[in-house]
Protein backbone atom coordinates (compact mmCIF):
# COMPACT_ATOMS: atom_id res chain seq x y z
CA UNK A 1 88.05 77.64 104.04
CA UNK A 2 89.60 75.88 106.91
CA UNK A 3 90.13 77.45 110.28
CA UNK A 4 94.24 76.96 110.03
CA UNK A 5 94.32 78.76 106.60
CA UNK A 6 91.77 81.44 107.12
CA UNK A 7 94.31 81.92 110.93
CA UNK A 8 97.00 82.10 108.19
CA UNK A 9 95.82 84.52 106.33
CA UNK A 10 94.45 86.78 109.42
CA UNK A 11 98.00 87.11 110.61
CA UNK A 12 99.46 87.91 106.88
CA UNK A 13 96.93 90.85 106.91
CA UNK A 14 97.66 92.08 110.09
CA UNK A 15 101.66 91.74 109.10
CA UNK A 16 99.82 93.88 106.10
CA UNK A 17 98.71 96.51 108.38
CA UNK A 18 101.26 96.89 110.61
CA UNK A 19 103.35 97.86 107.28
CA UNK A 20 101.05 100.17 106.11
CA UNK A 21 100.84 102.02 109.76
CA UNK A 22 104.64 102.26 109.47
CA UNK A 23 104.45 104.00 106.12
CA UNK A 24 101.43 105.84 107.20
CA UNK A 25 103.47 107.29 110.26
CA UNK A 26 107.02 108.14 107.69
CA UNK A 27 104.35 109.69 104.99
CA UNK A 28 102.77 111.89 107.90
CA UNK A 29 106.71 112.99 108.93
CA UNK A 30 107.24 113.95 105.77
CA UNK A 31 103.99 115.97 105.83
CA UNK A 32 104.95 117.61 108.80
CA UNK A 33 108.25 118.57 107.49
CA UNK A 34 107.21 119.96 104.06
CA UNK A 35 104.91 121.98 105.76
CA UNK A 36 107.58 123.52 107.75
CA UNK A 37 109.94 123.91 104.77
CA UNK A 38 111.85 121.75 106.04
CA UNK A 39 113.55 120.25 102.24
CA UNK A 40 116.45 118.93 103.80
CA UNK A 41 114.67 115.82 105.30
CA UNK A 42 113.02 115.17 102.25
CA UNK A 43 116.48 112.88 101.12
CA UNK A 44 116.32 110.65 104.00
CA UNK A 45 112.06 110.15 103.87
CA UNK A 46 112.83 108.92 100.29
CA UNK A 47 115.28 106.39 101.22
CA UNK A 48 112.77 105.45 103.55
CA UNK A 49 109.97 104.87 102.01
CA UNK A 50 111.88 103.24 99.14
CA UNK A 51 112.91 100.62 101.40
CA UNK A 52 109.10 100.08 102.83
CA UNK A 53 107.92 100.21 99.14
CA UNK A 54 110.44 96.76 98.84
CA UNK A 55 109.13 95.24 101.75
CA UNK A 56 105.30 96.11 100.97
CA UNK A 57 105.96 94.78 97.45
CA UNK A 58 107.78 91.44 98.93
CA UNK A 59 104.85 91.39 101.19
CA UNK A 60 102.09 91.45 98.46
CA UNK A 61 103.65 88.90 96.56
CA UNK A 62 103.80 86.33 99.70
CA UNK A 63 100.20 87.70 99.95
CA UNK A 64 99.76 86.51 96.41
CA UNK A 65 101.25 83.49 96.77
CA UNK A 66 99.03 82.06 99.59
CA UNK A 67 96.33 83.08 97.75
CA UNK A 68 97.02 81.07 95.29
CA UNK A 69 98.23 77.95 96.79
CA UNK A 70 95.05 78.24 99.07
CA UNK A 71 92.80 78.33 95.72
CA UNK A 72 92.07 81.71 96.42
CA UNK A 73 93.89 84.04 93.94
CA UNK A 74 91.71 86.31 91.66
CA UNK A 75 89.02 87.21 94.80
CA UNK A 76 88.60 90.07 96.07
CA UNK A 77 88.75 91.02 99.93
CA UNK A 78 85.18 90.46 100.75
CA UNK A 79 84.34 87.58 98.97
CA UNK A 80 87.47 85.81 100.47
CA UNK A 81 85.94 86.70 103.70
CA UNK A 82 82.80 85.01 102.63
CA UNK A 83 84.32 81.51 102.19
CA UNK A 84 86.01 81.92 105.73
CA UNK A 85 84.48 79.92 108.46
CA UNK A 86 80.91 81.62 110.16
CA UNK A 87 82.72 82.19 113.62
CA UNK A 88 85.70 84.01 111.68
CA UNK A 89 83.69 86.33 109.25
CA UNK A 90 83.39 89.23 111.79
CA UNK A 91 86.95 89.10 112.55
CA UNK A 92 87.67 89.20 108.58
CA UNK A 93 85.70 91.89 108.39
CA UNK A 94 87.52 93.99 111.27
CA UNK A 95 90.67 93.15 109.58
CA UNK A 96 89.43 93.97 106.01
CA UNK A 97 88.35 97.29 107.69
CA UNK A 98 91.54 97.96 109.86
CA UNK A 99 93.27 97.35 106.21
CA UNK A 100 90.98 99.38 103.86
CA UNK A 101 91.41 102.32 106.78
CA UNK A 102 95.07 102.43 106.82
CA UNK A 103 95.32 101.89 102.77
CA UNK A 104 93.10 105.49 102.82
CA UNK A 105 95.09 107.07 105.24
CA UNK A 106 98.23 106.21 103.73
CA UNK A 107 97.21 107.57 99.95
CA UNK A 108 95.37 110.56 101.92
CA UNK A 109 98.80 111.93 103.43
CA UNK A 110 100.65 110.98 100.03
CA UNK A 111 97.98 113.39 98.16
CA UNK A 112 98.57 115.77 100.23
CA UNK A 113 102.20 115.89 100.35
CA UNK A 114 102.01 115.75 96.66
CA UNK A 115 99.80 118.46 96.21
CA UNK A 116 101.96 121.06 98.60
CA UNK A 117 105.03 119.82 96.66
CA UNK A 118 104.06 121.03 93.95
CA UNK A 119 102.63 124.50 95.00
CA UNK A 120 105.39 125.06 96.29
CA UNK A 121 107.41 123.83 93.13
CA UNK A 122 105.60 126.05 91.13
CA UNK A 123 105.81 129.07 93.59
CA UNK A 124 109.64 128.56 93.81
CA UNK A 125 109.58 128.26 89.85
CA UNK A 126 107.50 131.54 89.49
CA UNK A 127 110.24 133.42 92.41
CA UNK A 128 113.23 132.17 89.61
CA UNK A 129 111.22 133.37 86.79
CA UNK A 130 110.36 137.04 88.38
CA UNK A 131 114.65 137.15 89.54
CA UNK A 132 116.00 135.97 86.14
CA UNK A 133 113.59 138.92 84.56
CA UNK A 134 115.14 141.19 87.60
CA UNK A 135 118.72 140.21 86.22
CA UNK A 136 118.00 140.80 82.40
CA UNK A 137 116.60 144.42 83.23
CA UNK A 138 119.80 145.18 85.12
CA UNK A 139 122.72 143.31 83.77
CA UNK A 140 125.27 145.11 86.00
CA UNK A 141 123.90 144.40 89.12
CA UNK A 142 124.84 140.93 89.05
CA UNK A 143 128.02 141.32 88.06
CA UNK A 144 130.18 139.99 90.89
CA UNK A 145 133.25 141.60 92.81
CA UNK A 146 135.34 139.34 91.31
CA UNK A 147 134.87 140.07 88.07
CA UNK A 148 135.38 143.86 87.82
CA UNK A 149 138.54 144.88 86.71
C-alpha cells in the first residue's frame, strides 16, 4: 500500500473515531439520565443518536468505498494493516486499537442502558399489574368525583 493511501485511510479512521467518541459521550448521557429516572430526556437522546446513526452509516459506506477503490474491500482491520507500509504499521495498529476501544465502549454503555430499561420496564409493568388488581378488588374507589350523581 502506498504511503498517500494508507495517510488516507489513517485520517478516515480517525474521522471514524472521533464519531464513535461522540456517540460514546450521548450513550453515556443517556446512561446517566436513566439512572436518575430522568424519562423525559430520553426523546431528545433518540433524536440524537438517530442522527449520529446517519452519519456513522454515511461514514461506513465512504469507508467502504475507499476500500474498494484502493483494492482493499473484503479485509479485515489487521490484515489491511499488514499491507501498509513498515514505518506505518505501528501507527495502524494504535489506530485499529483507539477504534476497537471506542467500538467496546460504545456497545458497553448501550448494554447497559438496555438492560436498566428494561428492569425498569418490567418493574413499572409489574406496579400497573399489582394497581389494576387494586382497582378490580375495589371498584368504587376509583370512581371519580365527577361521576357520582
Amino acid at each position: 500500500m502506498e504511503l498517500k493511501t494508507a495517510t488516507e485511510f489513517f485520517s478516515l479512521m480517525e474521522k471514524h473515531i472521533a464519531l464513535y467518541t461522540e456517540l460514546f459521550a450521548l450513550e453515556d448521557a443517556k446512561l446517566q439520565d436513566i439512572n436518575k429516572n430522568n424519562y423525559k430526556a430520553l426523546d431528545e437522546y433518540v433524536k440524537k443518536e438517530e442522527a449520529l446513526v446517519l452519519r456513522v452509516r454515511g461514514m461506513e459506506s465512504t469507508r467502504e468505498k475507499f476500500l474498494k477503490e484502493n483494492g482493499l474491500d473484503g479485509l479485515k482491520m489487521k490484515e489491511i494493516i499488514e499491507q501498509l507500509p513498515t514505518e506505518q504499521k505501528a501507527h495502524g495498529q494504535e489506530i485499529y486499537e483507539k477504534f476497537s476501544k471506542i467500538v467496546n465502549k460504545v456497545n458497553a454503555v448501550n448494554k447497559k442502558s438496555m438492560f436498566i430499561s428494561e428492569i425498569r420496564m418490567h418493574n413499572l409493568q409489574k406496579a400497573i399489574a399489582r394497581a389494576e388488581q387494586k382497582d378490580e378488588q375495589s371498584p368504587g374507589a376509583t370512581q371519580r368525583s365527577d361521576d357520582r350523581p
